[in-house]
Coordinates of C-alpha atoms and ligand atoms in Angstrom, one line a residue:
M1 CA 27.9 -0.3 10.6
I2 CA 25.6 1.5 12.3
I3 CA 22.9 2.0 10.4
E4 CA 20.8 5.5 11.0
P5 CA 18.1 7.0 8.8
R6 CA 18.6 8.7 6.8
I7 CA 15.3 10.9 5.7
R8 CA 15.6 13.1 2.0
G9 CA 11.7 14.3 1.4
F10 CA 9.5 11.9 2.0
I11 CA 12.1 9.1 1.8
C12 CA 14.5 7.0 3.9
T13 CA 17.4 5.9 2.6
T14 CA 18.3 3.5 5.1
A15 CA 16.3 0.3 6.7
H16 CA 17.3 -2.3 8.8
P17 CA 17.7 -5.0 8.6
E18 CA 16.7 -5.9 12.5
G19 CA 14.1 -3.2 12.6
C20 CA 11.9 -4.5 9.3
A21 CA 12.4 -7.8 10.5
M22 CA 10.4 -6.8 14.1
N23 CA 7.9 -5.0 11.5
V24 CA 7.0 -8.0 10.1
R25 CA 6.9 -10.2 13.1
Q26 CA 4.9 -7.9 14.4
Q27 CA 1.6 -8.1 11.7
V28 CA 2.4 -12.5 11.6
G29 CA 1.6 -12.3 15.2
Y30 CA -1.0 -10.3 15.4
V31 CA -2.3 -12.0 12.5
A32 CA -1.5 -15.3 14.2
G33 CA -3.0 -13.9 17.1
K34 CA -6.8 -13.4 16.1
G35 CA -7.0 -17.6 14.7
E36 CA -7.6 -19.0 11.3
V37 CA -9.2 -17.0 8.6
P38 CA -12.7 -17.8 7.7
G39 CA -12.5 -19.5 3.6
M40 CA -8.9 -18.0 3.0
A41 CA -7.7 -19.1 -0.9
K42 CA -5.1 -21.3 -0.4
R43 CA -2.6 -20.4 -3.0
V44 CA -1.9 -16.5 -3.4
L45 CA -1.3 -13.9 -5.7
V46 CA 0.7 -10.8 -4.9
L47 CA 1.8 -8.0 -7.1
G48 CA 3.4 -5.6 -4.6
C49 CA 4.2 -7.7 -2.0
S50 CA 7.2 -6.2 0.0
A51 CA 5.0 -3.4 1.6
G52 CA 2.4 -1.5 3.1
Y53 CA -1.0 -3.5 1.4
G54 CA 0.3 -5.6 -0.5
L55 CA 2.9 -7.3 2.3
A56 CA 0.3 -7.4 4.6
S57 CA -2.2 -9.2 2.4
R58 CA 1.0 -11.1 2.0
I59 CA 0.9 -11.9 6.0
V60 CA -3.0 -12.1 6.2
A61 CA -2.9 -15.1 3.0
T62 CA -0.4 -17.0 5.0
F63 CA -0.6 -16.1 8.3
G64 CA -4.4 -15.8 8.8
G65 CA -5.6 -18.5 5.9
G66 CA -2.9 -20.9 5.9
A67 CA -1.6 -19.7 2.2
D68 CA 1.4 -20.4 -0.1
T69 CA 2.4 -17.5 -1.9
V70 CA 4.4 -16.1 -5.3
G71 CA 5.0 -12.5 -4.0
V72 CA 6.3 -9.5 -6.4
S73 CA 7.8 -6.3 -5.9
F74 CA 10.9 -4.3 -6.5
E75 CA 12.9 -3.4 -4.4
K76 CA 17.0 -2.6 -3.6
S77 CA 19.0 -5.7 -2.5
P78 CA 22.2 -4.7 -0.6
S79 CA 25.9 -4.4 -0.6
E80 CA 28.2 -4.5 1.6
T81 CA 28.1 -0.5 2.7
K82 CA 24.4 -0.3 1.8
T83 CA 21.5 -1.2 3.2
A84 CA 18.2 -2.5 0.9
S85 CA 15.5 -1.3 0.3
A86 CA 12.7 -1.7 3.1
G87 CA 11.4 -4.1 0.9
W88 CA 13.7 -6.1 0.1
Y89 CA 14.8 -7.0 4.5
N90 CA 10.5 -7.3 4.7
N91 CA 10.8 -9.9 1.9
R92 CA 13.2 -12.4 3.2
A93 CA 12.2 -11.8 7.4
F94 CA 8.2 -12.6 5.0
E95 CA 9.8 -15.8 4.4
A96 CA 11.5 -16.8 7.1
Q97 CA 8.7 -16.5 8.9
A98 CA 6.2 -18.5 6.4
A99 CA 9.4 -21.3 6.0
R100 CA 8.9 -21.9 9.6
A101 CA 5.3 -22.2 9.3
G102 CA 5.9 -24.1 6.7
R103 CA 4.4 -22.4 3.8
K104 CA 5.6 -22.0 0.6
A105 CA 6.6 -18.5 -0.1
V106 CA 8.6 -18.0 -3.8
T107 CA 9.2 -13.7 -3.9
L108 CA 10.5 -12.6 -7.8
D109 CA 11.9 -9.4 -7.6
G110 CA 11.9 -7.5 -10.6
D111 CA 9.4 -4.9 -12.7
A112 CA 5.9 -6.2 -12.4
F113 CA 4.8 -3.4 -15.7
S114 CA 6.9 -5.8 -17.5
D115 CA 6.4 -8.9 -19.6
E116 CA 9.6 -10.6 -18.6
M117 CA 8.1 -10.7 -15.1
K118 CA 5.4 -11.4 -15.6
A119 CA 6.0 -14.9 -17.4
E120 CA 9.1 -14.8 -14.8
T121 CA 5.7 -14.9 -11.9
I122 CA 3.5 -17.2 -14.6
K123 CA 6.6 -20.4 -14.6
A124 CA 6.9 -20.0 -10.9
I125 CA 3.3 -20.6 -10.2
A126 CA 3.7 -23.2 -12.4
E127 CA 6.5 -24.1 -10.5
H128 CA 5.8 -24.5 -6.8
L129 CA 1.8 -23.8 -6.6
G130 CA -0.1 -25.2 -9.7
Q131 CA -2.1 -22.4 -9.4
V132 CA -3.6 -19.8 -8.0
D133 CA -6.8 -19.8 -6.6
L134 CA -7.0 -15.7 -5.4
V135 CA -4.5 -12.4 -7.0
I136 CA -3.6 -9.4 -4.8
Y137 CA -2.7 -5.8 -7.3
S138 CA -1.2 -3.2 -4.7
M139 CA 2.1 -1.9 -6.9
A140 CA 1.2 1.6 -6.1
A141 CA 4.9 3.0 -8.6
P142 CA 5.9 6.1 -9.6
V143 CA 6.5 5.3 -13.2
R144 CA 5.1 2.4 -16.0
T145 CA 6.9 1.4 -18.9
H146 CA 4.1 0.1 -21.0
P147 CA 5.7 -3.7 -22.3
K148 CA 3.4 -3.9 -25.5
T149 CA 4.6 0.5 -26.9
G150 CA 7.8 0.6 -25.1
E151 CA 6.5 4.2 -23.8
T152 CA 7.5 5.5 -19.9
F153 CA 4.9 7.1 -17.8
R154 CA 4.6 8.8 -15.0
S155 CA 2.3 10.0 -12.3
A156 CA 1.7 13.4 -12.0
I157 CA 0.0 14.5 -8.5
K158 CA -2.2 17.1 -9.7
P159 CA -5.6 18.5 -9.1
L160 CA -7.1 18.6 -12.4
G161 CA -8.8 21.3 -14.4
A162 CA -7.7 25.1 -12.2
P163 CA -4.9 25.1 -9.6
V164 CA -6.3 24.1 -6.1
T165 CA -4.8 25.9 -2.4
V166 CA -4.5 23.3 -0.5
K167 CA -3.2 23.7 3.9
T168 CA 0.1 20.7 3.7
L169 CA 1.8 19.5 6.4
N170 CA 6.8 19.4 6.0
T171 CA 6.6 16.6 8.3
D172 CA 9.8 17.3 9.2
K173 CA 9.6 20.6 10.6
G174 CA 5.9 19.9 11.9
E175 CA 4.9 23.2 10.1
V176 CA 1.5 23.6 8.3
F177 CA 1.1 26.0 5.6
E178 CA -0.7 27.2 1.9
T179 CA 0.7 25.7 -1.7
E180 CA -0.9 26.2 -5.3
L181 CA -1.1 22.9 -6.5
Q182 CA -0.9 24.2 -10.3
P183 CA -3.3 21.1 -12.4
A184 CA -1.9 18.4 -14.9
T185 CA -1.5 18.5 -18.4
P186 CA -4.0 15.9 -20.1
E187 CA -1.0 14.0 -20.4
E188 CA -0.2 14.4 -17.2
T189 CA -3.3 13.3 -16.0
A190 CA -3.0 10.2 -19.0
G191 CA 0.2 8.9 -17.4
T192 CA -0.9 8.8 -14.0
V193 CA -3.1 6.4 -15.2
A194 CA -0.9 4.0 -17.4
V195 CA 1.0 4.4 -14.2
M196 CA -2.2 3.6 -11.4
G197 CA -5.0 2.3 -13.8
G198 CA -6.5 -0.4 -14.0
E199 CA -5.0 -1.4 -17.5
D200 CA -1.9 -3.7 -16.3
W201 CA -3.8 -5.2 -13.5
E202 CA -5.6 -7.0 -16.9
M203 CA -2.7 -7.3 -18.2
W204 CA -1.4 -9.6 -15.5
I205 CA -4.8 -12.0 -15.6
A206 CA -4.9 -11.4 -19.7
A207 CA -1.3 -13.5 -19.0
L208 CA -2.0 -15.2 -16.0
S209 CA -5.4 -17.1 -18.2
A210 CA -3.8 -17.2 -21.0
G211 CA -0.8 -19.2 -19.2
G212 CA -3.1 -21.6 -17.8
V213 CA -2.1 -21.0 -13.6
L214 CA -6.0 -18.9 -12.6
A215 CA -8.1 -21.8 -10.4
P216 CA -11.4 -22.1 -11.5
G217 CA -13.6 -20.1 -9.5
F218 CA -10.2 -17.4 -9.4
K219 CA -11.0 -13.7 -7.5
T220 CA -8.7 -10.7 -7.8
L221 CA -8.7 -8.1 -5.8
S222 CA -7.5 -4.1 -6.4
Y223 CA -7.3 -1.2 -3.6
T224 CA -8.1 2.5 -3.7
Y225 CA -8.4 5.2 -2.1
I226 CA -11.4 7.6 -2.1
G227 CA -11.4 9.1 1.4
S228 CA -12.8 12.5 2.8
E229 CA -13.6 15.5 0.4
L230 CA -10.9 17.2 2.4
T231 CA -8.6 15.5 -0.2
W232 CA -10.8 15.1 -3.2
P233 CA -9.0 17.8 -4.6
I234 CA -5.7 16.2 -5.0
Y235 CA -6.6 12.8 -4.8
W236 CA -10.2 11.6 -5.6
K237 CA -10.9 15.0 -8.1
A238 CA -7.4 15.2 -9.3
T239 CA -4.9 12.7 -11.4
L240 CA -4.8 9.7 -9.2
G241 CA -8.3 9.4 -9.2
K242 CA -9.3 9.1 -12.6
A243 CA -6.3 6.2 -12.6
K244 CA -8.0 4.7 -9.5
E245 CA -11.4 5.8 -11.3
D246 CA -10.1 2.8 -14.8
L247 CA -9.4 0.6 -12.0
D248 CA -13.5 0.5 -11.4
R249 CA -13.6 0.1 -15.6
A250 CA -11.0 -2.6 -15.3
A251 CA -12.6 -4.4 -12.5
A252 CA -15.8 -4.5 -14.7
A253 CA -14.1 -6.0 -17.5
I254 CA -12.4 -8.7 -15.4
R255 CA -16.0 -9.8 -14.0
A256 CA -17.7 -9.5 -18.3
E257 CA -15.1 -12.1 -18.9
H258 CA -14.1 -14.0 -16.4
G259 CA -17.7 -14.5 -13.9
A260 CA -19.4 -11.9 -11.6
G261 CA -17.5 -12.1 -8.7
A262 CA -14.2 -12.2 -10.5
A263 CA -13.5 -9.1 -9.6
R264 CA -13.6 -6.1 -7.0
V265 CA -12.1 -3.0 -6.5
V266 CA -11.9 -2.5 -2.6
S267 CA -11.3 0.7 -1.3
L268 CA -9.3 0.8 2.0
K269 CA -8.5 3.4 4.1
A270 CA -5.1 6.5 4.2
V271 CA -2.4 4.7 6.1
V272 CA 1.5 5.9 6.7
T273 CA 2.9 3.9 3.6
Q274 CA 6.1 5.1 1.2
A275 CA 3.5 5.8 -1.6
S276 CA 1.1 8.0 0.8
S277 CA 3.6 9.8 2.3
A278 CA 4.4 12.1 -0.8
I279 CA 1.3 13.2 -1.6
P280 CA 0.4 16.3 -0.8
V281 CA -2.5 17.2 2.2
V282 CA -2.2 13.4 2.1
P283 CA -0.5 13.4 5.5
L284 CA -1.3 16.5 6.8
Y285 CA -5.2 15.3 6.6
G286 CA -3.8 11.8 7.9
V287 CA -2.2 13.1 10.6
V288 CA -5.5 14.4 12.6
L289 CA -7.1 11.4 10.8
F290 CA -4.9 9.5 13.0
K291 CA -6.2 11.6 16.1
V292 CA -9.1 11.6 15.9
M293 CA -9.4 7.5 15.1
K294 CA -7.9 6.7 17.8
E295 CA -9.3 9.0 20.0
M296 CA -12.2 7.4 18.9
G297 CA -10.7 3.4 19.0
L298 CA -11.6 3.1 15.2
H299 CA -7.5 3.6 14.2
E300 CA -6.1 0.9 12.1
G301 CA -3.3 0.6 9.8
C302 CA -2.0 -1.9 7.0
I303 CA -2.5 -4.7 9.0
E304 CA -5.8 -4.6 10.3
Q305 CA -7.3 -2.8 7.8
I306 CA -6.3 -6.1 6.3
D307 CA -7.5 -8.9 9.0
R308 CA -10.8 -7.3 9.1
L309 CA -11.1 -7.1 5.0
F310 CA -10.7 -11.1 5.1
R311 CA -11.9 -12.4 8.1
T312 CA -15.3 -10.1 8.4
V313 CA -15.9 -8.7 4.1
L314 CA -14.7 -11.6 2.1
P315 CA -16.4 -14.2 3.2
G316 CA -19.6 -11.9 2.1
P317 CA -22.7 -11.5 2.0
E318 CA -20.8 -8.6 -0.7
A319 CA -21.7 -5.6 0.8
L320 CA -21.1 -4.2 -2.6
D321 CA -20.9 0.0 -2.9
D322 CA -23.2 2.3 -6.5
A323 CA -19.4 1.6 -8.2
G324 CA -19.8 -2.4 -6.7
R325 CA -16.1 -1.4 -5.3
L326 CA -15.9 -2.9 -1.5
R327 CA -15.4 -0.3 1.6
L328 CA -13.4 -0.7 3.6
D329 CA -12.7 2.8 4.3
D330 CA -16.3 3.0 6.4
W331 CA -15.3 3.4 9.6
E332 CA -12.6 5.9 8.4
L333 CA -15.6 8.1 6.8
S334 CA -17.8 7.5 9.1
E335 CA -20.0 10.9 10.3
P336 CA -18.9 10.7 13.3
V337 CA -15.0 11.1 12.1
Q338 CA -15.3 12.8 9.0
A339 CA -16.9 15.5 11.4
E340 CA -14.7 16.0 13.8
V341 CA -11.8 15.7 11.1
K342 CA -13.4 18.7 9.2
R343 CA -13.8 20.7 12.4
R344 CA -10.2 19.6 13.2
W345 CA -9.5 20.8 10.0
A346 CA -10.5 24.0 9.8
Q347 CA -8.3 25.5 12.8
I348 CA -5.4 23.3 12.1
S349 CA -2.1 25.8 12.3
T350 CA 1.4 24.9 12.8
Q351 CA 0.3 26.3 16.3
T352 CA -2.8 24.4 16.6
L353 CA -1.2 21.0 15.3
P354 CA 0.3 19.5 18.7
E355 CA -3.3 19.5 20.9
L356 CA -5.3 18.7 16.9
A357 CA -3.3 16.1 15.3
D358 CA -1.1 13.2 15.5
L359 CA 2.2 14.3 13.9
A360 CA 3.9 11.7 16.0
G361 CA 2.6 8.9 15.4
F362 CA 2.9 9.8 12.0
R363 CA 6.6 9.9 12.4
S364 CA 6.7 6.7 13.8
D365 CA 4.3 4.7 12.0
F366 CA 7.3 5.9 8.9
L367 CA 10.0 5.2 11.0
K368 CA 8.4 2.2 11.6
I369 CA 8.7 1.2 7.8
F370 CA 11.9 1.4 7.1
G371 CA 12.7 -0.6 10.0
F372 CA 13.3 2.0 12.5
G373 CA 11.7 3.2 15.9
L374 CA 10.3 -0.7 17.2
A375 CA 10.6 -1.6 20.9
G376 CA 13.2 -4.8 21.1
V377 CA 15.4 -3.6 18.8
D378 CA 18.6 -2.7 19.3
Y379 CA 20.1 0.4 17.2
A380 CA 23.8 1.2 18.1
A381 CA 24.6 -2.2 18.3
E382 CA 26.5 -3.2 13.9
Q383 CA 24.3 -4.6 11.4
D384 CA 25.9 -5.7 7.9
P385 CA 22.9 -4.8 5.8
Q386 CA 23.7 -7.8 3.8
V387 CA 22.9 -10.7 6.7
V388 CA 19.7 -11.4 6.8
P389 CA 18.4 -11.5 10.7
A390 CA 17.1 -15.0 12.4
V391 CA 13.7 -16.0 12.4
G392 CA 12.5 -14.3 16.1
Ligands
NAD1 P1 3.0 0.8 -0.9 O1 5.0 2.0 -1.7 O2 3.7 0.3 0.7 O3 4.1 -0.3 -1.1 C1 4.3 -0.2 -3.0 C2 4.8 -2.2 -3.7 O4 4.7 -1.5 -4.8 C3 5.4 -2.2 -2.7 O5 5.4 -4.1 -2.9 C4 6.6 -2.1 -4.1 O6 7.7 -3.2 -4.4 C5 5.9 -2.0 -5.3 N1 5.8 -2.4 -6.7 C6 6.1 -0.2 -7.1 N2 6.2 -0.9 -8.5 C7 6.6 -2.3 -9.0 C8 7.1 -3.2 -10.2 N3 7.2 -1.2 -11.5 N4 7.1 -4.1 -9.9 C9 6.8 -4.6 -8.9 N5 6.6 -3.6 -8.1 C10 6.0 -3.3 -7.9 O7 1.7 1.1 -1.3 P2 0.8 1.3 -0.4 O8 0.2 2.6 -0.1 O9 0.9 -0.4 0.5 O10 -0.5 1.1 -2.0 C11 -0.3 -0.3 -2.5 C12 -2.2 -0.2 -2.5 O11 -3.2 0.2 -1.5 C13 -2.5 0.6 -4.1 O12 -2.8 0.8 -4.7 C14 -2.8 2.8 -3.0 O13 -3.6 3.8 -4.6 C15 -3.4 1.1 -2.5 N6 -4.0 2.0 -0.6 C16 -3.0 2.7 0.0 C17 -3.7 3.6 0.4 C18 -2.6 4.2 1.8 O14 -3.2 5.3 2.3 N7 -1.6 3.7 1.5 C19 -5.4 3.8 1.0 C20 -5.6 2.9 0.4 C21 -5.4 2.5 -1.1

């Protein structure tokens, strides 16, 4: 079949096997081209390994640091008539590249929130890596079934307290409009914290520790977003921010149990991923931000951020913020960038969008997540969705 993008709102329901493989290959090439990452952990577990920041972390660990990895993600496999999810193809492409580089890469597919997946992962680590020195928690999920109570929680992307009126962007139509967002109920806020907060991260570390697969002196990282005050009404001071605040609590709890350097929350910059595209306001903020950062020569995607994290920030000395976090959002939140974004934000409308923002760049990044629009891929060629492309 000829595979084309089929976009429904902020999701693309098809993925291109060759395009996803190319996407992974390009990220591998970026990291490999920069040479070895000094001091990288050699046995790494990545939770949420198939896309976005988790995939970039796995790539930097293996192709910058020479690490063997176990990865966990929740992806859809292909059928005769339907493509797999992009993350499924990404995982296959990563495994193939890692094998060629002589590195172990074991990927487990299923619900990382469950006790069963934790047990399966511990088994895989014991069998293939012995123990892990680094655990990266890069999950972004809309729903979580609690493993102990069986209760299913959903995350809600809503403000707190009162309705807020915000500018947002219809990325399909290129239209900027104002919308009123209703505040979350206390249950919705608690649900968001249950899905995106720190409890599952703590459960993972407790399970791995009890399973004897955490190496002495191990480290664990979880990713957060704080962002600009322009997005605070729907992010940092909203339901998602409450969940992210809970990561800071969880990090402190893990440090108390496992030692001062054991757990860090890392604040990353806004990038285009499946998770971030679903958040109102964020795509509009993103298109303005990307244009400004590109003009200033400061733009980074997932792979550039994570490469900088492991190559220059993690080796230390640790520069922590007041809440004990590592900050990779320093360029995004720098005064010149934010001053220019705010100046443009005041003027942004459907009419001024082409001049002030980078919608084309956003759309291209969005399509790339699903393997579309990559140079060097023949999109007119017949593809069998069940055939994994050979390593290029
Ligand atoms: P993403 O949507 O690209 O990837 C999410 C990953 O989670 C995928 O590998 C997916 O398979 C996995 N996953 C989801 N549900 C799962 C489940 N039940 N079991 C196993 N795996 C599951 O997301 P992303 O944007 O890379 O986000 C990763 C982290 O980075 C999040 O904590 C997010 O808040 C943070 N972050 C994102 C941004 C951004 O702009 N995208 C900025 C800063 C921080």
